[in-house]
Amino acid sequence: MNWGSWSNFFAMGGRGFYVWGAYLITLICIVAELGLLARHKRTLRQRLTQMLRLNKQS
Amino acid sequence: MAINLFKFSSPATFYPVAGKLIPVFYGLAAILTVIGLYLSFFVAPTDATQGEVYRIIFIHVPAAWMSMFIYLVMAGWAGLGLILNTRLSSMMAQALAPTGAMFTFVALVTGAFWGKLAWGTWWDWDARMTSELILLFLYIGYMSLTAAIDDVRRADKAGAILALVGAVNVPIIYFSVKWWNTLHQGASVSLIRAPSMAKTMLLGMLVMALAAWMYSIAVALSRARLIMLEREKNSAWVQDVLEKKS
């Protein structure tokens, strides 16, 4: 497959908005899922370590 | 074999094993995505009737496949948890739901972009699209229901019943294009006959689908690990894990 130039590639035969729009939203969804998961991991670990520390003190 | 399976169904054993596997699956997902995108944009030819727009297929179809497949796996784990009362099964079911919902959403949105050009409309209440939208609501319903019940065992049971009843929707989605006269086209790829598309297009789609598989496994395993820590926070193994890290 030869696009000739990068501008042809981004234009997607004049349908760039639809093709790249679909890909961009997919990318956002994946990044959002990974971001939420990472945040969940961080807060959960913080909460559980804190709990553990409190349990040891008492 | 049976002994091994039961050993791995204990969260304390599963947790470290999953931790080692997750980077492998993320790595495979990344590599396959790069190969898949290369095939999709630089190897697969322009479609004779649709031009370049059809390239949405490389995310649309894998996402739609995952949305249905993850639901069935989720319902299967939930059902197993309901029958056998195994802790891990219900955790796996809950770990899969958000990823399934994400892929359902992606399938719907990419379909809307494609439909706007192919049919002149973002949305139509045809059987395929409506049943896929119901799938999204089933995922959201499952997540809300299990989150709303404080008692973990009851939440698992209620969620499992919802997931199992909702599983009826999956064959409806799959066969909707055959059973009804839908705006959505029929399947281009099926198990019983040769696919009706160029080989390189098909290859791109399959590699992207494989990438979606690897991604789903990685994300579901990481989420399952968090659910395990949370649920078993008072057990000795979780305290060991936390002490090692802090």
mmCIF file of C-alpha atoms in Angstrom, chain A residues 1-3 6 8-9 11-53 55-56, chain B residues 15 26 37 40-46 52-59 98-99 102-103 105-106 109-110 113-114 116-117 122 208 215 218-219 222-223 225-227 229-230 233-234 238-239 241-243 245-246:
data_model
loop_
_atom_site.group_PDB
_atom_site.id
_atom_site.type_symbol
_atom_site.label_atom_id
_atom_site.label_comp_id
_atom_site.label_asym_id
_atom_site.label_seq_id
_atom_site.Cartn_x
_atom_site.Cartn_y
_atom_site.Cartn_z
ATOM 1 C CA MET A 1 0.000 0.000 0.000
ATOM 2 C CA ASN A 2 1.486 3.283 -1.039
ATOM 3 C CA TRP A 3 -0.054 6.551 0.111
ATOM 4 C CA TRP A 6 1.798 11.794 4.608
ATOM 5 C CA ASN A 8 -2.623 11.728 1.649
ATOM 6 C CA PHE A 9 -2.315 9.330 4.536
ATOM 7 C CA ALA A 11 -6.614 12.728 4.515
ATOM 8 C CA MET A 12 -7.816 9.086 4.174
ATOM 9 C CA GLY A 13 -9.364 9.817 0.807
ATOM 10 C CA GLY A 14 -11.228 12.824 2.236
ATOM 11 C CA ARG A 15 -12.690 10.725 5.063
ATOM 12 C CA GLY A 16 -10.006 11.546 7.617
ATOM 13 C CA PHE A 17 -12.448 12.968 10.156
ATOM 14 C CA TYR A 18 -14.401 9.703 10.348
ATOM 15 C CA VAL A 19 -11.459 7.287 10.243
ATOM 16 C CA TRP A 20 -9.254 9.248 12.681
ATOM 17 C CA GLY A 21 -12.247 10.182 14.815
ATOM 18 C CA ALA A 22 -13.032 6.520 15.351
ATOM 19 C CA TYR A 23 -9.399 5.680 16.126
ATOM 20 C CA LEU A 24 -8.987 8.677 18.434
ATOM 21 C CA ILE A 25 -12.043 7.817 20.523
ATOM 22 C CA THR A 26 -10.822 4.234 20.823
ATOM 23 C CA LEU A 27 -7.436 5.485 21.998
ATOM 24 C CA ILE A 28 -9.075 7.776 24.558
ATOM 25 C CA CYS A 29 -11.168 4.872 25.893
ATOM 26 C CA ILE A 30 -8.109 2.645 26.325
ATOM 27 C CA VAL A 31 -6.022 5.376 27.957
ATOM 28 C CA ALA A 32 -8.936 6.202 30.263
ATOM 29 C CA GLU A 33 -9.337 2.574 31.302
ATOM 30 C CA LEU A 34 -5.626 2.182 32.020
ATOM 31 C CA GLY A 35 -5.577 5.511 33.884
ATOM 32 C CA LEU A 36 -8.536 4.597 36.082
ATOM 33 C CA LEU A 37 -7.007 1.212 36.812
ATOM 34 C CA ALA A 38 -3.681 2.771 37.822
ATOM 35 C CA ARG A 39 -5.436 5.270 40.074
ATOM 36 C CA HIS A 40 -7.506 2.529 41.670
ATOM 37 C CA LYS A 41 -4.332 0.544 42.323
ATOM 38 C CA ARG A 42 -2.599 3.508 43.957
ATOM 39 C CA THR A 43 -5.488 4.487 46.236
ATOM 40 C CA LEU A 44 -6.242 0.907 47.226
ATOM 41 C CA ARG A 45 -2.631 0.214 48.188
ATOM 42 C CA GLN A 46 -2.463 3.441 50.195
ATOM 43 C CA ARG A 47 -5.664 2.619 52.024
ATOM 44 C CA LEU A 48 -4.678 -0.965 52.798
ATOM 45 C CA THR A 49 -1.144 -0.111 53.986
ATOM 46 C CA GLN A 50 -2.577 2.564 56.236
ATOM 47 C CA MET A 51 -5.049 0.064 57.650
ATOM 48 C CA LEU A 52 -2.250 -2.405 58.252
ATOM 49 C CA ARG A 53 -0.191 0.205 60.074
ATOM 50 C CA ASN A 55 -3.806 -2.473 63.107
ATOM 51 C CA LYS A 56 -0.210 -2.964 64.193
ATOM 52 C CA TYR B 15 -1.999 -13.171 42.892
ATOM 53 C CA TYR B 26 0.682 -6.072 27.866
ATOM 54 C CA LEU B 37 -2.012 -1.144 12.584
ATOM 55 C CA SER B 40 -4.420 -2.081 8.507
ATOM 56 C CA PHE B 41 -3.006 1.112 7.084
ATOM 57 C CA PHE B 42 -0.061 0.151 4.900
ATOM 58 C CA VAL B 43 -0.721 -3.358 3.627
ATOM 59 C CA ALA B 44 -4.501 -3.708 3.287
ATOM 60 C CA PRO B 45 -5.696 -2.219 -0.019
ATOM 61 C CA THR B 46 -8.285 0.504 -0.517
ATOM 62 C CA GLU B 52 -10.677 4.358 2.904
ATOM 63 C CA VAL B 53 -13.536 4.577 5.391
ATOM 64 C CA TYR B 54 -13.673 0.837 5.689
ATOM 65 C CA ARG B 55 -10.400 1.030 7.689
ATOM 66 C CA ILE B 56 -12.610 1.604 10.740
ATOM 67 C CA ILE B 57 -13.261 -2.139 10.458
ATOM 68 C CA PHE B 58 -9.882 -2.875 12.057
ATOM 69 C CA ILE B 59 -11.130 -1.583 15.390
ATOM 70 C CA PRO B 98 -15.486 -2.718 32.763
ATOM 71 C CA THR B 99 -13.303 -3.911 29.878
ATOM 72 C CA MET B 102 -15.342 -0.328 27.143
ATOM 73 C CA PHE B 103 -15.221 -2.533 24.035
ATOM 74 C CA PHE B 105 -18.816 1.432 23.745
ATOM 75 C CA VAL B 106 -15.959 1.426 21.214
ATOM 76 C CA VAL B 109 -18.980 4.678 18.530
ATOM 77 C CA THR B 110 -16.781 3.392 15.703
ATOM 78 C CA PHE B 113 -18.649 7.020 12.511
ATOM 79 C CA TRP B 114 -18.768 4.347 9.849
ATOM 80 C CA LYS B 116 -22.623 8.144 9.078
ATOM 81 C CA LEU B 117 -20.723 7.674 5.827
ATOM 82 C CA TRP B 122 -25.003 8.041 13.057
ATOM 83 C CA MET B 208 -6.027 -6.476 15.808
ATOM 84 C CA TYR B 215 -5.049 -6.327 26.192
ATOM 85 C CA ALA B 218 -3.789 -8.052 30.906
ATOM 86 C CA VAL B 219 -6.341 -5.504 32.116
ATOM 87 C CA SER B 222 -4.679 -6.477 36.931
ATOM 88 C CA ARG B 223 -8.200 -5.600 37.965
ATOM 89 C CA ARG B 225 -5.590 -8.547 41.561
ATOM 90 C CA LEU B 226 -7.006 -5.341 43.015
ATOM 91 C CA ILE B 227 -10.335 -7.019 43.769
ATOM 92 C CA LEU B 229 -6.471 -7.399 47.734
ATOM 93 C CA GLU B 230 -9.626 -5.534 48.648
ATOM 94 C CA LYS B 233 -7.555 -7.518 53.093
ATOM 95 C CA ASN B 234 -7.716 -9.198 56.479
ATOM 96 C CA VAL B 238 -2.467 -9.709 51.665
ATOM 97 C CA GLN B 239 -0.568 -8.345 54.659
ATOM 98 C CA VAL B 241 2.071 -8.507 49.957
ATOM 99 C CA LEU B 242 1.629 -5.051 51.476
ATOM 100 C CA GLU B 243 4.618 -5.376 53.782
ATOM 101 C CA LYS B 245 5.903 -3.306 48.960
ATOM 102 C CA SER B 246 5.979 -0.707 51.704
#
